[in-house]
Amino acid sequence: MEHRDDINNNNCIEGDIEHDGDAWGMAFERRSSHTSSLSERENGDFREPLLKSRSRINTTSQIAIVGAKVYPIESLDYEIIENELIKEDWRSRKRVEIFQYIFLKWTLCLLIGLFTGLVGIFNNLAVENIAGFKLLLTSNLMLKDKYFQAFATFAGLNMILAACAAVLCAFVAPAAAGSGIPEVKAYLNGIDAHSILAPSTLFVKIFGSIFGVAAGFFVGKEGPMVHTGACIANLLGQGGSRKYHLTWKWLRYFKNDRDRRDLITCGAAAGVAAAFRAPVGGVLFALEEAASWWRSALLWRTFFTTAVVAVVLRSLIQFCRSGNCGLFGQGGLIMFDVNSAVPTYNIPDLLAVVFIGVFGGVFGSLYNYLVDKVLRTYSIINERGRGFKLLLVITISLLTSCCAYGLPWLSHCIPCPLGLEAEECPTEGRSGNYKNFQCQPGHYNDLASLFLNTNEDAIRNLLSSENKNEFHIPTLFIFFAAIYLLGIITYGIAVPSGLFIPVILAGATYGRLVGKLLGAFSNLDVGLFALLGAASFLGGTMRMTVSICVILLELTNDLLMLPLVMLVLLISKSVADNFNKGVYDQIVEMKGLPFMDAHAPPYMRHLVAGDVCSGPLIMFSGVEKVGTIFQALKVTRHNGFPVINERDAPELCGLVLRSHLLVLLKGKKFKKNKELFGSEFLRMFHAFDFAKAGSGKGLKVEDLDLSDEEMEMYVDLHPITNTSPYTVVETMSLAKAAVLFRELGLRHLCVVPKTSGRPPIVGILTRHDFMPEHVLGLYPEFNRHK
Amino acid sequence: MEHRDDINNNNCIEGDIEHDGDAWGMAFERRSSHTSSLSERENGDFREPLLKSRSRINTTSQIAIVGAKVYPIESLDYEIIENELIKEDWRSRKRVEIFQYIFLKWTLCLLIGLFTGLVGIFNNLAVENIAGFKLLLTSNLMLKDKYFQAFATFAGLNMILAACAAVLCAFVAPAAAGSGIPEVKAYLNGIDAHSILAPSTLFVKIFGSIFGVAAGFFVGKEGPMVHTGACIANLLGQGGSRKYHLTWKWLRYFKNDRDRRDLITCGAAAGVAAAFRAPVGGVLFALEEAASWWRSALLWRTFFTTAVVAVVLRSLIQFCRSGNCGLFGQGGLIMFDVNSAVPTYNIPDLLAVVFIGVFGGVFGSLYNYLVDKVLRTYSIINERGRGFKLLLVITISLLTSCCAYGLPWLSHCIPCPLGLEAEECPTEGRSGNYKNFQCQPGHYNDLASLFLNTNEDAIRNLLSSENKNEFHIPTLFIFFAAIYLLGIITYGIAVPSGLFIPVILAGATYGRLVGKLLGAFSNLDVGLFALLGAASFLGGTMRMTVSICVILLELTNDLLMLPLVMLVLLISKSVADNFNKGVYDQIVEMKGLPFMDAHAPPYMRHLVAGDVCSGPLIMFSGVEKVGTIFQALKVTRHNGFPVINERDAPELCGLVLRSHLLVLLKGKKFKKNKELFGSEFLRMFHAFDFAKAGSGKGLKVEDLDLSDEEMEMYVDLHPITNTSPYTVVETMSLAKAAVLFRELGLRHLCVVPKTSGRPPIVGILTRHDFMPEHVLGLYPEFNRHK
C-alpha cells in the first residue's frame, strides 16, 4: 500500500529498514520494496510486519554485536530544554528576538491559513470545472441519443484524468497516494518520515487529488486536503531558508520539534477547515484525531488558523458567486444546506435511529475490515512496479465508469414530480437532482442523478428533503451496494484519495434507504435519515465523535438535529469498536509506523523496564577520542549515546545526540589532550548550530572528513551533553515507563540500575522498545493474554 | 472572598493552614479567618499570600526541625499503577468485574447527565416562575400608578430572596458562594478541597443560585450549574456507599483519582451543557477551561454525558411548551434565536468588528482588574462574620433594586413602532421587548425593557434585530454603565453567582451601543453587533476562545456569523492578555490554590531540582518499628515517605503513602521481629482496603489505637511500597522536573543524588515546591526577572 518504492531505492541497506542517515530518521517500513519477504509473509501474521523480523535479524547481525539497537528512528523529543546550550541562548535572548519569534509564529499561522484556503478553493474550482465539463459533454451526447459515444467520452475522459493522477503519484511522489491522514497522525506522534511532507508530495497531492476526484473515482478531497495543509505548514515552517537570508535568520527559531509539530497541527486543522468549510470542526479534528500532544496554546493557534481559512473561503466564494469561476456551483460557506425541520420525535423514531446506529456501526467496521484486506492485496500489486500501479488505476477507473454509466440503465424512468420550486426537471446543465439520462422528456432516471454527478452533488441530492419519493428503493439499494464496494476497492490505488466522501456517500444512501423502508413507522424526514446514516458510517469507520458531530453540524447548519446525530455516533462507534480499530489506526499499523498509543497495553504491567532493554551499550567518556566517536557514529545508527564520567566510580554524566555529535565533529575544534572546553566553547559554536535541522538537511556521517591525526585527538562532550536526561530504574513496570515516555514525548529514556555498584546505566529505551511487535517478540507468552 | 470561615474553625491549627488530616488534604488558604494577618498585608503584596508566609513559619517551627515540609496538600497522582498490590488485583480480576466496571462507568455518566439536566430545568423553571411573579406584581402595581408600592414590592421581594440565598450560603455551605468554576478547575488540577464538592455545597448551590438569580442580581446561573454538575458527579461517584451495600461494592472501582476526576470533568461539561443548552460547547468548555489532563477516552465520555443532558432538556422543554410549567418561557433548545441575516460585509464592517474586539478586550481586562479589587475588599468584610455577609448581600440587593427601578425614570417614553409582528407593544404579561413602565398606553420605556426583565430576556432583547431603533443611545449608555459596575460589585457577595451572564449582558449592550454609533458606516445589523460585543467581553474576561465560540454558536444557531465571532474573540483575547490573566485564573490565584500551570515559569530554568528540596527527610526502613511509623505520622503531615533498604549500602526501596500506612497500622498485623510478610500479606489485606477513600472518609492518625506493646513490634512496609517511583536527579533543571511533575500528574517526585556514595534520596518534591510563591521566597533575586 505504500507507493514509495521507487525513490531512495539506492540507500536501502540491511533488510527492510529505510534510513537515509539524516537527523530525521525514516519511520517507514519499506515492505513494498521487498517482494520476496512479503510473499513469504503472505500467509503469515501481517500484524507484526516490522519489528519482529527486524529484531530477528539484529540479534545475529554484526551491528547488534557491536553495539545495541538498530532502530534508526529518532522519535519526538518534546522536552522544552533540550540542552544547556540552547537554554543558555534563550536566557540571553533579547526582547526584540522574542518579539520576532511571537510575531513570526502568528504570521506563519496566518500564511498557513491563507495558503490552505487558497488551495482549497483552487481544488474545488478545478474539480468542479473539469468534472462539470466532462458531465456536460456526456449528457449532451446522451440527449442526441448517441449512447455509445457518450460512454466512450465519459470513460475515456475518466481514464485520462485517472492516468494523469496515477502518473504523478507513481513517478513524482509515491508518498502522496492515499488519504494522508494516517501519515500526518504518525508525524504528530513523533514519527518523522521526511518525504511525507516534502514539496513534491505537496505538489502531487494537490494536482493528483484534483485529477483523481475529477476522474469520477469515489474518493474524497478531504484527507488529501489535510495532508496538503500539513505539507504547506511544513514548507512554511522551514522553507525559504536557502534562498532568502532574512527568512532563514528568523525561521531558525522554529528549528525544533515542538514548533514544527505545532505548525503542522495548525496545517492539518486548516486542511479540514478548507475541505469541509468547517473551522470549528477543523480544530476539533486536529485535537481528536491528529495531535498526540495537546496544549491550550495550540488550541488557540489552531483556531486562529482555521478562522483565517474560513475568511479566505468566504471571500473567494463570494467572488465566485458572481459567476467568475466557470462551472463552480452555488455552494456557500455551508456545503449541504439541509434545513429539514426536525419534528417532535417519539419512541418509534428513536428506535429507528438506534437501528441506523447499530447497523451503521456494523457496516462501518466491515468497511474497515475490507479496506484493510484490499490494501494488503494492492500492496502486492503496487510493489511490482510503476506499470502495475498505473494498470491498477486504469482498471479501477474503467470499472467505475462502467458502473456509473451502466447501472442507471437498470432503473426505470420516473415522471417528473409536479410543483417543484427550486429545481427544474429534468435537469438541464451540469448538476441537479433530476438527470434525464435515457428517458423521454419530462422524465428522469433517479440512479443517473446519483451516479452521473460529482460526489458532492450526489450527497446533496441524498440529503435533500424536498421530494421524499425522488429516489426509489431499488435505486438506493443498487447505488448503496455499488458505492460501498467501489469505495473500498478505490482506496489504496495510486491516487490521492480521501475516505470521508465515499463513507458519507455510502452512509447517506444507507440512511435514506432505511428511511424509505421505515417510512411507515417514523415521521422523520428521509433527508434527515440520510444525514443520520452518514453519521453512523463515519462513526463506524473513523471512530471520531465530537469532531464528526461538529463537522456535520457545520456542513448542514442544523443545530436541532444535534441530539440525534450524537446518539447515532455514540451507538455506531460503540458497536464498531467491538470488531476492530478505526480505519486510520489500522492504516498506521499496517504501514508499520511505530505509533505510540496513549495507553500502554495491559501486558506491559507484567514486565519491567529492564526486561526490554538490550545491551551492550555504546558509551562515551566525558572527553572522548574523536576516532572513537567517529567509529561509533559510522557503525551504529543510534541517535543517542550515554556519556559516562569516570572519576572514583563511573557516573552517568548525561546523554548526547547523534546530530549534535556530528555538528561538533564537523566543527573540528579538537584538543591534543584530554581537557575541557570550558567557556571557550561558546565562542566556537553558536547555539543555533545545534538546532534541529529540517527534513533531510542535517549532517550525515559521510559529510565528515577527518584526517588520521584528527582521529587521535580529543573532544570535550560536556557542552553538548544533556546532563539531566529523564531516567527510570530498571525495576519500574514497563507500562509506567511507557506512560513517562509517551506523556513527555521522549526520544530516549535512560534506564538506571536499582542497586549500586553496577555500571551507571543499564540501557536506553527508544520508541521501538515499547512497540508491541518488539515486546511480544521477546516475550511471546504474552501473546495469548493480548 | 472565601466564605468558609465558620466551618471547621475548631481544627484550624498552625497559622493559616487548614487541614483536617484526611487523605484528601485541604487546599484552601484560610486567609479570610485571619483578620490580623490580612490587615497587616493589606498594603503589601497580595500575590504571594499563602506560601511565603507559611515557609517563614515553617523554617522556625518545631515541625520544620523534626521533618520537612508542612504543606499538607496531597495532590493528584495520575499514575495508572499506584502500587503493586492494586496492580496484582487488576491482574486477577475476573471478566465479570471488568464488565461491571465499564457498565458502571457509562451508567454513572448517564446519571450525571440525567440529574444535571433535571437540575438545569428545575433551576430555570424556578427562576422563571419566581422572577416572573415578582415582575408581574410590580408591573401590575405600576399600571395602577402605585409607583411607590411597586418599588416597595419589587425591592422587598428582591431583598427577601437575596437574604434567603445569603443565609443558605453563610450558614450551610460557605463554599457555595461565587462561581464555582475556579474551584472545579483547581480540583481537576489535583487540588482536593473536600467541602468544595460536598452534598451541602450542592444543595446550597442549587437553591442559592435560584434565589440569587430570582432576586434580580446581575449574576448568572452558568458558573453555579458547572459547580452543581461537578457536585452531582462527585456524589454519584462515591455516594450510596454507606446505605446500599451493593452500590458500595460496585463503586469501589472508582476509588481512585483518575476515575473520580473523569466523572467530575463529565459533571462540569454537563453543567455547561445544561446552562447554555450547548452540548458541544460543554465538551469544549471542559476541555479548554476545566480539565488539566485530557485523554481522548474522556472526550468520548464527556460527549455522551452532554448528549444525555441535551436529550433531557429537549424532552422537558417540550413538556413545558404545552403550558405545564407556569410562567416558563418559550425557549427551545436554543436560547437566543437571533437569525439575523449576515449581509456581505466589507472593509468598514471589518474595521467596526476590529474596533469592537479591541475595546472589548480593554473593557474585559478592566473588568477582571476591578473584580479582583472588589473581591479583595469583600473578603475583608465577609470574614468579619455571617452578619456582615448578610448585610453586604442586602446592601447590594437594595442598590440593584434602586438602579433597576430608578434609572428607567431617566429615559423618555417612546411611541410604539408600527407593524410589529412577533411582539406586542407595550408588552403585557411577564417578559417582552416593550415595557410600559410609567408611560401612557401606546408608549414604552426602553430602559425599563432592559432593567425590569430577567437577565436572559434582557439579553434576548439586546440581540434582537427586529427593530433597530428599539433602544436609544442614551438608554444603552446608561444601561451599560450600570450593568458593568453592578456586575463587578455583585460578584463576591455570599450568593452563588456566575460571571457569564453579567459579562454577556454588558458586552451585548456595549456591542449594540457601538452598532448604533457606527450605524452610518456599517451595514451590519445592531443585533449582530450586540452578539459581537458579547463575544468580545467574554474573550476579554474569560480568555477562552473555541468553547465560547461554540457556545455562542449553539446559543444563537447562526453559523454564518462564525468568522466574525472568531475574529472578535481572537482580537479581544489578544488585547486583554497584555494586561492580566483570565478571571478564573485570577480567582484561583487569589484563593491561594496551588494550581500547577502547564508551563513552568522561565526562572525555573535557572534552578535545579535540588535547589528547592529541603531536608532532612523522614525515612523508613523496609521493615520498620510500629512506634517509629506512628510517631512520624503523628508529628508530620507528609503524605509520602521514602523507604530505604539497608544492605551493603543504603538503597532507595521506594515510596510509601500516609494513607496506606494508616491502613496497615489499623490492621495491626505486626511481627515481633524484623521479618518480611511474603505472600501471607495478600491473605491479611484486600487490595481495596488500600484504595483511595472518599472526601473526609479516610483514616486519621487519631483513629489508631496502639498499645505500648504493639509500638515495639515491627511491620513490613514492602508490600505497600511503590518500588519504582518517578525520580529525577538533583541537577535536573527545575523547569524540566516541573514538566515531568505536571504532565504525569504526580503527587511526589523523588530527587536522587547525582554522585554516588551519598544517601540514596535527596528529597521529595511536592506540588508546593513548584509554586512560584515558594520558589521566589527562597530565591527572591528572580523576582525582578519575572
mmCIF file of C-alpha atoms in Angstrom, chain B residues 591-771:
data_model
loop_
_atom_site.group_PDB
_atom_site.id
_atom_site.type_symbol
_atom_site.label_atom_id
_atom_site.label_comp_id
_atom_site.label_asym_id
_atom_site.label_seq_id
_atom_site.Cartn_x
_atom_site.Cartn_y
_atom_site.Cartn_z
ATOM 1 C CA LYS B 591 -7.705 31.940 46.738
ATOM 2 C CA GLY B 592 -4.211 30.580 47.163
ATOM 3 C CA LEU B 593 -4.988 27.305 45.450
ATOM 4 C CA PRO B 594 -1.670 25.711 44.433
ATOM 5 C CA PHE B 595 -2.537 25.413 40.773
ATOM 6 C CA MET B 596 0.092 23.770 38.569
ATOM 7 C CA ASP B 597 0.286 25.602 35.267
ATOM 8 C CA ALA B 598 1.048 23.651 32.139
ATOM 9 C CA HIS B 599 4.139 25.755 31.579
ATOM 10 C CA ALA B 600 6.906 26.234 34.071
ATOM 11 C CA PRO B 601 7.785 29.915 34.516
ATOM 12 C CA PRO B 602 11.066 30.869 32.828
ATOM 13 C CA TYR B 603 13.053 31.499 36.004
ATOM 14 C CA MET B 604 12.737 27.809 36.853
ATOM 15 C CA ARG B 605 15.242 27.103 34.116
ATOM 16 C CA HIS B 606 17.883 28.771 36.228
ATOM 17 C CA LEU B 607 17.292 26.487 39.186
ATOM 18 C CA VAL B 608 17.794 22.783 39.628
ATOM 19 C CA ALA B 609 15.577 20.310 41.424
ATOM 20 C CA GLY B 610 17.930 20.122 44.367
ATOM 21 C CA ASP B 611 17.640 23.866 44.934
ATOM 22 C CA VAL B 612 14.076 23.786 46.166
ATOM 23 C CA CYS B 613 14.125 20.496 48.039
ATOM 24 C CA SER B 614 14.576 20.963 51.733
ATOM 25 C CA GLY B 615 15.517 18.326 54.272
ATOM 26 C CA PRO B 616 16.054 16.464 56.481
ATOM 27 C CA LEU B 617 13.674 13.788 55.305
ATOM 28 C CA ILE B 618 11.833 11.285 57.435
ATOM 29 C CA MET B 619 12.665 7.886 56.038
ATOM 30 C CA PHE B 620 11.592 4.374 56.975
ATOM 31 C CA SER B 621 13.418 1.106 56.738
ATOM 32 C CA GLY B 622 11.910 -1.703 54.715
ATOM 33 C CA VAL B 623 10.834 -3.389 57.946
ATOM 34 C CA GLU B 624 10.151 -0.657 60.457
ATOM 35 C CA LYS B 625 9.155 -0.415 64.074
ATOM 36 C CA VAL B 626 5.480 0.444 64.542
ATOM 37 C CA GLY B 627 6.266 3.137 67.064
ATOM 38 C CA THR B 628 8.552 4.955 64.662
ATOM 39 C CA ILE B 629 5.921 4.996 61.975
ATOM 40 C CA PHE B 630 3.232 6.123 64.382
ATOM 41 C CA GLN B 631 5.397 8.944 65.652
ATOM 42 C CA ALA B 632 6.239 10.063 62.134
ATOM 43 C CA LEU B 633 2.583 10.077 61.139
ATOM 44 C CA LYS B 634 1.610 11.936 64.246
ATOM 45 C CA VAL B 635 4.281 14.594 64.119
ATOM 46 C CA THR B 636 4.355 15.316 60.402
ATOM 47 C CA ARG B 637 1.719 15.852 57.834
ATOM 48 C CA HIS B 638 3.661 14.340 54.989
ATOM 49 C CA ASN B 639 1.710 12.200 52.642
ATOM 50 C CA GLY B 640 4.667 10.265 51.286
ATOM 51 C CA PHE B 641 7.714 8.768 52.953
ATOM 52 C CA PRO B 642 10.722 7.218 51.264
ATOM 53 C CA VAL B 643 11.569 3.646 52.263
ATOM 54 C CA ILE B 644 15.253 2.726 52.427
ATOM 55 C CA ASN B 645 16.729 -0.732 52.348
ATOM 56 C CA GLU B 646 19.948 -1.006 54.321
ATOM 57 C CA ARG B 647 22.046 -3.830 52.995
ATOM 58 C CA ASP B 648 25.622 -3.158 51.970
ATOM 59 C CA ALA B 649 24.830 0.410 51.075
ATOM 60 C CA PRO B 650 21.572 2.220 51.725
ATOM 61 C CA GLU B 651 19.374 1.937 48.679
ATOM 62 C CA LEU B 652 16.060 3.571 47.786
ATOM 63 C CA CYS B 653 13.401 0.911 48.053
ATOM 64 C CA GLY B 654 10.520 3.177 47.143
ATOM 65 C CA LEU B 655 7.819 5.448 48.417
ATOM 66 C CA VAL B 656 5.026 4.690 50.858
ATOM 67 C CA LEU B 657 1.881 6.774 51.251
ATOM 68 C CA ARG B 658 0.461 8.031 54.515
ATOM 69 C CA SER B 659 -2.990 6.663 53.737
ATOM 70 C CA HIS B 660 -1.569 3.189 53.111
ATOM 71 C CA LEU B 661 0.484 3.306 56.301
ATOM 72 C CA LEU B 662 -2.637 4.174 58.248
ATOM 73 C CA VAL B 663 -4.499 1.190 56.813
ATOM 74 C CA LEU B 664 -1.534 -1.043 57.574
ATOM 75 C CA LEU B 665 -1.292 0.128 61.180
ATOM 76 C CA LYS B 666 -5.059 -0.108 61.645
ATOM 77 C CA GLY B 667 -4.857 -3.718 60.505
ATOM 78 C CA LYS B 668 -2.463 -4.493 63.418
ATOM 79 C CA LYS B 669 -0.747 -7.361 61.652
ATOM 80 C CA PHE B 670 2.580 -6.814 63.348
ATOM 81 C CA LYS B 671 5.539 -9.113 63.929
ATOM 82 C CA LYS B 672 7.744 -9.471 66.959
ATOM 83 C CA ASN B 673 10.929 -9.443 64.898
ATOM 84 C CA LYS B 674 12.219 -7.860 61.750
ATOM 85 C CA GLU B 675 10.778 -10.243 59.198
ATOM 86 C CA LEU B 676 9.056 -9.966 55.859
ATOM 87 C CA PHE B 677 5.388 -10.648 55.212
ATOM 88 C CA GLY B 678 5.821 -12.508 51.978
ATOM 89 C CA SER B 679 2.692 -13.886 50.385
ATOM 90 C CA GLU B 680 0.721 -14.053 53.605
ATOM 91 C CA PHE B 681 0.134 -10.320 53.202
ATOM 92 C CA LEU B 682 -2.417 -10.994 50.486
ATOM 93 C CA ARG B 683 -4.429 -13.055 52.951
ATOM 94 C CA MET B 684 -4.376 -10.316 55.550
ATOM 95 C CA PHE B 685 -5.404 -7.406 53.369
ATOM 96 C CA HIS B 686 -7.524 -6.910 50.320
ATOM 97 C CA ALA B 687 -6.342 -4.561 47.622
ATOM 98 C CA PHE B 688 -9.399 -2.388 48.004
ATOM 99 C CA ASP B 689 -8.532 -1.732 51.628
ATOM 100 C CA PHE B 690 -5.829 0.495 50.217
ATOM 101 C CA ALA B 691 -7.938 2.150 47.581
ATOM 102 C CA LYS B 692 -8.282 5.862 47.967
ATOM 103 C CA ALA B 693 -11.055 6.813 50.359
ATOM 104 C CA GLY B 694 -13.629 9.442 49.527
ATOM 105 C CA SER B 695 -13.523 13.002 50.794
ATOM 106 C CA GLY B 696 -13.194 13.044 54.553
ATOM 107 C CA LYS B 697 -13.708 9.307 54.805
ATOM 108 C CA GLY B 698 -10.087 8.212 55.091
ATOM 109 C CA LEU B 699 -8.407 7.057 58.258
ATOM 110 C CA LYS B 700 -6.722 9.574 60.520
ATOM 111 C CA VAL B 701 -3.871 9.162 62.946
ATOM 112 C CA GLU B 702 -6.340 9.740 65.771
ATOM 113 C CA ASP B 703 -8.253 6.626 64.676
ATOM 114 C CA LEU B 704 -5.276 4.451 65.531
ATOM 115 C CA ASP B 705 -5.271 2.855 68.948
ATOM 116 C CA LEU B 706 -1.970 1.116 69.520
ATOM 117 C CA SER B 707 -0.769 -0.363 72.769
ATOM 118 C CA ASP B 708 2.767 0.116 74.072
ATOM 119 C CA GLU B 709 3.496 -3.482 73.270
ATOM 120 C CA GLU B 710 2.407 -3.066 69.683
ATOM 121 C CA MET B 711 4.538 0.062 69.401
ATOM 122 C CA GLU B 712 7.616 -2.076 69.968
ATOM 123 C CA MET B 713 6.701 -4.542 67.208
ATOM 124 C CA TYR B 714 7.719 -4.458 63.549
ATOM 125 C CA VAL B 715 5.811 -4.231 60.315
ATOM 126 C CA ASP B 716 6.968 -4.968 56.785
ATOM 127 C CA LEU B 717 6.431 -1.995 54.504
ATOM 128 C CA HIS B 718 7.475 -3.714 51.275
ATOM 129 C CA PRO B 719 4.022 -4.853 50.168
ATOM 130 C CA ILE B 720 2.651 -1.333 50.245
ATOM 131 C CA THR B 721 5.734 0.398 48.879
ATOM 132 C CA ASN B 722 5.679 1.812 45.405
ATOM 133 C CA THR B 723 9.039 0.371 44.442
ATOM 134 C CA SER B 724 9.532 2.437 41.321
ATOM 135 C CA PRO B 725 8.523 6.000 41.991
ATOM 136 C CA TYR B 726 9.374 8.516 39.317
ATOM 137 C CA THR B 727 12.703 10.110 40.129
ATOM 138 C CA VAL B 728 14.852 12.971 38.885
ATOM 139 C CA VAL B 729 18.484 13.717 39.577
ATOM 140 C CA GLU B 730 19.170 16.713 41.761
ATOM 141 C CA THR B 731 20.890 18.549 38.919
ATOM 142 C CA MET B 732 17.883 18.449 36.615
ATOM 143 C CA SER B 733 16.567 21.895 35.828
ATOM 144 C CA LEU B 734 13.549 22.714 37.934
ATOM 145 C CA ALA B 735 11.587 23.550 34.807
ATOM 146 C CA LYS B 736 12.185 20.080 33.438
ATOM 147 C CA ALA B 737 11.216 18.486 36.742
ATOM 148 C CA ALA B 738 8.075 20.632 36.749
ATOM 149 C CA VAL B 739 7.157 19.386 33.298
ATOM 150 C CA LEU B 740 7.511 15.800 34.486
ATOM 151 C CA PHE B 741 5.521 16.504 37.623
ATOM 152 C CA ARG B 742 2.741 18.274 35.781
ATOM 153 C CA GLU B 743 2.431 16.060 32.744
ATOM 154 C CA LEU B 744 2.265 12.850 34.713
ATOM 155 C CA GLY B 745 0.110 14.388 37.419
ATOM 156 C CA LEU B 746 2.401 13.298 40.212
ATOM 157 C CA ARG B 747 1.909 13.716 43.906
ATOM 158 C CA HIS B 748 5.500 13.094 44.959
ATOM 159 C CA LEU B 749 8.659 13.257 42.927
ATOM 160 C CA CYS B 750 11.784 11.746 44.454
ATOM 161 C CA VAL B 751 15.032 13.639 43.932
ATOM 162 C CA VAL B 752 18.057 11.369 43.813
ATOM 163 C CA PRO B 753 21.703 12.377 44.095
ATOM 164 C CA LYS B 754 23.865 12.779 41.027
ATOM 165 C CA THR B 755 27.016 11.355 42.547
ATOM 166 C CA SER B 756 27.319 8.014 44.251
ATOM 167 C CA GLY B 757 28.324 7.494 47.843
ATOM 168 C CA ARG B 758 25.601 9.716 49.270
ATOM 169 C CA PRO B 759 22.235 8.843 50.828
ATOM 170 C CA PRO B 760 20.029 7.380 48.091
ATOM 171 C CA ILE B 761 17.473 10.180 48.210
ATOM 172 C CA VAL B 762 17.967 13.906 48.457
ATOM 173 C CA GLY B 763 14.395 14.954 48.967
ATOM 174 C CA ILE B 764 10.831 14.742 47.798
ATOM 175 C CA LEU B 765 9.266 17.410 45.619
ATOM 176 C CA THR B 766 5.576 18.063 46.073
ATOM 177 C CA ARG B 767 3.212 20.409 44.322
ATOM 178 C CA HIS B 768 4.063 23.176 46.724
ATOM 179 C CA ASP B 769 7.724 23.091 45.906
ATOM 180 C CA PHE B 770 6.913 24.232 42.391
ATOM 181 C CA MET B 771 4.686 27.118 43.420
#
